[in-house]
Short mmCIF file of C-alpha atoms in Angstrom, two decimals:
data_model
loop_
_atom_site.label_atom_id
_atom_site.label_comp_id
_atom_site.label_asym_id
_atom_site.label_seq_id
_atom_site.Cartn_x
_atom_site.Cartn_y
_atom_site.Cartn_z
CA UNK A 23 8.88 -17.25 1.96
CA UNK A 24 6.10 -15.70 -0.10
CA UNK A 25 7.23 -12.51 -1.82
CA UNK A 26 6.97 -10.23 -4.59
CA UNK A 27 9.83 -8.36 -6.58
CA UNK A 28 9.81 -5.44 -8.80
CA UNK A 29 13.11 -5.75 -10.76
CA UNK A 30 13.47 -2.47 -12.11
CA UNK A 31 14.09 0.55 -9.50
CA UNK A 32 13.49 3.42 -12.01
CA UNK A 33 11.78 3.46 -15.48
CA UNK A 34 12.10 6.34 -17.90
CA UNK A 35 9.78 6.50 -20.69
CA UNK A 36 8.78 9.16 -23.63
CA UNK A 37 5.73 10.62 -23.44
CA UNK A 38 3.31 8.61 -26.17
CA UNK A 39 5.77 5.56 -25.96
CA UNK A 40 4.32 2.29 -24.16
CA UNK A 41 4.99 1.05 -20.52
CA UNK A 42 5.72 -2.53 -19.09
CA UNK A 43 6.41 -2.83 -15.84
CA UNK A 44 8.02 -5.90 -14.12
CA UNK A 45 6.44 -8.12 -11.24
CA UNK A 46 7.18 -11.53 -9.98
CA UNK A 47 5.95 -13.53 -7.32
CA UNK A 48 6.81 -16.14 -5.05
CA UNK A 49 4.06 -18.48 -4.07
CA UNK A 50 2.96 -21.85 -4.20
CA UNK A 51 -0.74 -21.50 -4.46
CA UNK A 52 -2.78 -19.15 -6.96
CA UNK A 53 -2.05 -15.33 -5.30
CA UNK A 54 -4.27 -12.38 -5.79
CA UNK A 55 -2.13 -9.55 -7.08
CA UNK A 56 -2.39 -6.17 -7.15
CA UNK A 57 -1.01 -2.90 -9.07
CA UNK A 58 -1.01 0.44 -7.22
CA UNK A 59 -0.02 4.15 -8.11
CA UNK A 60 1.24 6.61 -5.98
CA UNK A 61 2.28 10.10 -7.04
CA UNK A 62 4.91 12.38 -5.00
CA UNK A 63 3.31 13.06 -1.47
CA UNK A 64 0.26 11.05 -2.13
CA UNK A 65 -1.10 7.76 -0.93
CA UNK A 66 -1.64 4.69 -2.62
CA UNK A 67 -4.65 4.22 -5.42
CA UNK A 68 -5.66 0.84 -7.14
CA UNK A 69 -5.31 0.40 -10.66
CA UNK A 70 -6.51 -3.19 -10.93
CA UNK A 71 -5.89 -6.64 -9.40
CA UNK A 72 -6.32 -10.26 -10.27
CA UNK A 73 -8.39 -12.87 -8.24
CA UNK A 74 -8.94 -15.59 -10.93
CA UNK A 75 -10.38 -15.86 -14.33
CA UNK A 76 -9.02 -14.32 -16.76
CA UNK A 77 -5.60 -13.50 -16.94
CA UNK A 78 -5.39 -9.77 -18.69
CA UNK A 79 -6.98 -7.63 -16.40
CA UNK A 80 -8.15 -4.14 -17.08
CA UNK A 81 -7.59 -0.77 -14.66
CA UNK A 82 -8.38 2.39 -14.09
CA UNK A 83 -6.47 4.73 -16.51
CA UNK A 84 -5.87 2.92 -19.29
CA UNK A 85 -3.33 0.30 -17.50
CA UNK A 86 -3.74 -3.67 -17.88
CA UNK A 87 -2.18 -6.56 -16.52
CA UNK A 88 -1.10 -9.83 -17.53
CA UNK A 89 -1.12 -12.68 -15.05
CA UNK A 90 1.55 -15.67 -16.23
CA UNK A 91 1.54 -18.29 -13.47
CA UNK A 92 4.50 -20.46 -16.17
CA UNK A 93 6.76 -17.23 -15.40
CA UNK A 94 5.25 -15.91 -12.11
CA UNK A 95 4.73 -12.94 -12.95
CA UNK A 96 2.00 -9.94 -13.02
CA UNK A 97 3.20 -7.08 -15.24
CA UNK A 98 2.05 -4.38 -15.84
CA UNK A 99 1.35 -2.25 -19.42
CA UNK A 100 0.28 1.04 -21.00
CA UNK A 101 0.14 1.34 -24.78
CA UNK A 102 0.82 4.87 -24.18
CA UNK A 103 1.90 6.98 -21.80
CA UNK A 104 0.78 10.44 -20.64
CA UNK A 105 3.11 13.06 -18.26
CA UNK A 106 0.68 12.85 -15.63
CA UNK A 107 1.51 8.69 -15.30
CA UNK A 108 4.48 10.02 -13.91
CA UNK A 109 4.43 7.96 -10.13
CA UNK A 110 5.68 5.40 -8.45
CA UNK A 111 4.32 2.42 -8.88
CA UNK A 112 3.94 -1.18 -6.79
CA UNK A 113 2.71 -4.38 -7.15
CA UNK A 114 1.82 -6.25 -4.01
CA UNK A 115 -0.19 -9.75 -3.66
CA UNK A 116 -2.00 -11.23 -0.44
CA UNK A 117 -1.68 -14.15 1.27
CA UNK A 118 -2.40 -13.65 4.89
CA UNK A 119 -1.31 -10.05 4.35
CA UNK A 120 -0.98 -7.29 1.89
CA UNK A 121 2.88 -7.66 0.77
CA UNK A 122 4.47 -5.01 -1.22
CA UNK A 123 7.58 -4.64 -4.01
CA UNK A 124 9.72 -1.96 -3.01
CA UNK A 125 7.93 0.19 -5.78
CA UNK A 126 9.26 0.97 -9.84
CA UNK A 127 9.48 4.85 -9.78
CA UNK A 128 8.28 6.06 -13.22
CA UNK A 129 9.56 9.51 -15.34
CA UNK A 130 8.17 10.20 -18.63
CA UNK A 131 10.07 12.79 -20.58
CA UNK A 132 8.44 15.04 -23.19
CA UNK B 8 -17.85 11.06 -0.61
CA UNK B 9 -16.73 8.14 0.90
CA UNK B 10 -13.00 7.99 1.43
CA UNK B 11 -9.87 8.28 4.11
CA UNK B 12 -8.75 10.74 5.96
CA UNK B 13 -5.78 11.39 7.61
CA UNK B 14 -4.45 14.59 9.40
CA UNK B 15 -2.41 16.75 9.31
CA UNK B 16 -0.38 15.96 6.51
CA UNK B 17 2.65 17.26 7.61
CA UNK B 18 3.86 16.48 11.46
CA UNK B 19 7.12 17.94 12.75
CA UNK B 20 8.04 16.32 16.33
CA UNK B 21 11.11 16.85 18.81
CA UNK B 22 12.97 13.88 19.91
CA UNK B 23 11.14 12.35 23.05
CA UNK B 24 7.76 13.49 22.13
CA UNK B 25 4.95 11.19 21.39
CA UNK B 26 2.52 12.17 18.70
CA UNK B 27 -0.59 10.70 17.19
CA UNK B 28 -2.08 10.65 13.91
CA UNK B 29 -5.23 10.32 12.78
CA UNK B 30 -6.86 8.04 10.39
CA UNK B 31 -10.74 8.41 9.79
CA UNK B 32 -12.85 6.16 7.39
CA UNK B 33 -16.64 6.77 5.93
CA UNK B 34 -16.23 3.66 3.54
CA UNK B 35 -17.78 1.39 6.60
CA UNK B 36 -14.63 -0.79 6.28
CA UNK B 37 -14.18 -3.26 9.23
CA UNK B 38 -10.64 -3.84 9.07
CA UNK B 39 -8.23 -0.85 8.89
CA UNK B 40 -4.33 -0.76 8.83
CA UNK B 41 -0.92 1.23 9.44
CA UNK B 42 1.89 1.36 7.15
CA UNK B 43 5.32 2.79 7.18
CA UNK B 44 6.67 3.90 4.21
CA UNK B 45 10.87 4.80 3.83
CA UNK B 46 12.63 5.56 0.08
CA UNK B 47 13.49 2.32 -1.90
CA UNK B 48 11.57 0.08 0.54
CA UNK B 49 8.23 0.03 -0.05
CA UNK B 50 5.42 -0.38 2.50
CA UNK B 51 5.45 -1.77 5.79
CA UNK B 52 2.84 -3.14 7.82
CA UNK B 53 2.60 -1.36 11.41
CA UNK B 54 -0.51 -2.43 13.14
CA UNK B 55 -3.61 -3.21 11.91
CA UNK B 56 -7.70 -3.96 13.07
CA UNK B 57 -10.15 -5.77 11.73
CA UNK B 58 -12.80 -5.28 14.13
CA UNK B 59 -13.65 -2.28 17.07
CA UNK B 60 -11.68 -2.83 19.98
CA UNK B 61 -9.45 -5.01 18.72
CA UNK B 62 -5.39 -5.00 16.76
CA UNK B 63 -2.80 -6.78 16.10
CA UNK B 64 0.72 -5.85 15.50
CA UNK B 65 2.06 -6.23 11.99
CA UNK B 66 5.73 -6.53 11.13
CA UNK B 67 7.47 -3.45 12.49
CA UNK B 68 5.42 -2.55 15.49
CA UNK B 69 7.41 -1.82 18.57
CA UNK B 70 7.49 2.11 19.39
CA UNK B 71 4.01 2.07 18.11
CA UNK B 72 0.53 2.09 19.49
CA UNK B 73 -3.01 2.02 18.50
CA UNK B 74 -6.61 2.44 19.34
CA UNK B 75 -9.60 1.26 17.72
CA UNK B 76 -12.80 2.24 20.01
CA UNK B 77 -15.16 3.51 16.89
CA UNK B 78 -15.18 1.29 13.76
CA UNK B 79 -14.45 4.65 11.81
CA UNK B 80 -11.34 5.85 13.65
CA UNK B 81 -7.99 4.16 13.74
CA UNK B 82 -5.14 6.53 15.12
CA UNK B 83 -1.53 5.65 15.36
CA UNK B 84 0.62 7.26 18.72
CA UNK B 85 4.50 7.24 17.39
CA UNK B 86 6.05 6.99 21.09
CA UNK B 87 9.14 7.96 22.11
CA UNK B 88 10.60 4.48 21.65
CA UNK B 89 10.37 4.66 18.27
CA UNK B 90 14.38 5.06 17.36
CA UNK B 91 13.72 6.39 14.09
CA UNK B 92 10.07 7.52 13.39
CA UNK B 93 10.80 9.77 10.50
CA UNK B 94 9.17 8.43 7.68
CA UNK B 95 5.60 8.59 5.47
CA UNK B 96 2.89 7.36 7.08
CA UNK B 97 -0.12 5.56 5.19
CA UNK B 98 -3.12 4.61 6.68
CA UNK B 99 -5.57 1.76 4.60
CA UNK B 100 -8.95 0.16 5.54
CA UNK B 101 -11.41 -3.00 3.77
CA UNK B 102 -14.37 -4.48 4.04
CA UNK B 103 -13.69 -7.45 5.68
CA UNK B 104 -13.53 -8.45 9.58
CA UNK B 105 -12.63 -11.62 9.35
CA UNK B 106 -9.66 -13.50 10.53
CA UNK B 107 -7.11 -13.50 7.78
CA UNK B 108 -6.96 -16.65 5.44
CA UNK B 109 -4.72 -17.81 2.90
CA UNK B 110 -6.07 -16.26 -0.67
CA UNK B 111 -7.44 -13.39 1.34
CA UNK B 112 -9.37 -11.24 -1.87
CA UNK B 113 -10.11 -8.34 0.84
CA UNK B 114 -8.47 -5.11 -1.53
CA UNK B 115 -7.12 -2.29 0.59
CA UNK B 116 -7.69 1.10 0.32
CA UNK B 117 -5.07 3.98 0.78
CA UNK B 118 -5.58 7.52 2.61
CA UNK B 119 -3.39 10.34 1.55
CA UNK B 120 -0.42 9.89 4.22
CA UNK B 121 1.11 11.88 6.86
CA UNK B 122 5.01 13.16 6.31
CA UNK B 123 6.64 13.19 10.38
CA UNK B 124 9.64 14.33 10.69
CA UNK B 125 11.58 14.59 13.59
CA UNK B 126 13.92 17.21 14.70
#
């Protein structure tokens, strides 16, 4: 079955240090993946996604993407990270649906 | 500004109550969609519409309903038969009306939720 897996449950980073976090898809044919944020009590808001073409994709808020179809995945980076990146954050592709990871909760200490 | 709504954003129910929540849309989005969201499980799909006056059940649908009678307005009843209905609710909508395909580039976009809990 098609899928999508976030391997890490919980990320803690230092404030300034970078980010890279973990996706991997299952799928025979080219998906279209996605990266969202959500902070505590707050719905879901696109950083970026990838259709085709070019395979580093740039987001809102300073977040990219790197799509590797030899190691299925679609992770996701930050050169440097800010308190307020503080979220959870999931990665979720489309095939006939929207399908979701079960989310990589982020904590950046000071 | 264009965007989604959803109200209240905190719900309190008894046990054997139904209870709706809304969803509202300005983004003139055909397609618009219910998730469920639990700790450690991500999102999951509930019901969803891509066209006025007519849904389709997603994955986790029974103890659910829906109306769609204005393109705009998409609210979710939690009945009674729901065995365990507290959770986060997350309402989403795109642009596109069209039967899902394979590769479907439609990109969803998230309201702020509604917390129910029941008592």
């Amino acid at each position: 079955a098609q899928s999508v897996t976030q391997p890490d449950i919980h990320i803690t980073v230092s404030e300034g240090a970078s980010l890279e976090l973990r996706c991997n898809y299952s799928y025979g044919a080219t998906p279209y993946l996605f990266w969202y944020v959500q902070s505590p009590g707050q719905g879901l808001q696109l950083l970026l996604k990838y259709f085709s073409g070019d395979t580093l994709v740039q987001g809102i808020k300073g977040f990219e993407a790197e799509f590797k179809r030899s190691q299925s995945s679609f992770n996701l980076r930050k050169p440097s990270v800010h308190w307020s990146d503080a979220a959870e954050y999931f990665c979720a592709f489309n095939d006939y649906k929207l399908s979701f990871g079960a989310g990589t909760t982020v904590t950046v200490r000071a | 500004d264009g965007g989604i709504t959803q109200s209240p954003k905190y719900l309190f129910r008894k046990e054997g109550q139904n209870v709706t929540l809304s969803c509202e849309q300005n983004l003139n989005h055909d397609a618009m969609y219910w998730y469920r969201q639990d700790p450690g499980q991500g999102l999951r799909l509930i019901y969803y519409s891509q066209i006025v006056n007519d849904f389709q059940k997603g994955d986790i649908a029974e103890g659910y309903s829906v109306s769609r009678e204005k393109k705009e307005s998409f609210p979710l009843t939690v009945t009674s038969a729901q065995k365990n209905p507290t959770a986060f609710y997350l309402c989403a909508s795109s642009t596109k009306g069209l039967p899902w395909l394979a590769g479907n580039t439609d990109t969803q976009y998230f309201g702020p939720g509604t917390r129910l809990t029941v008592l």
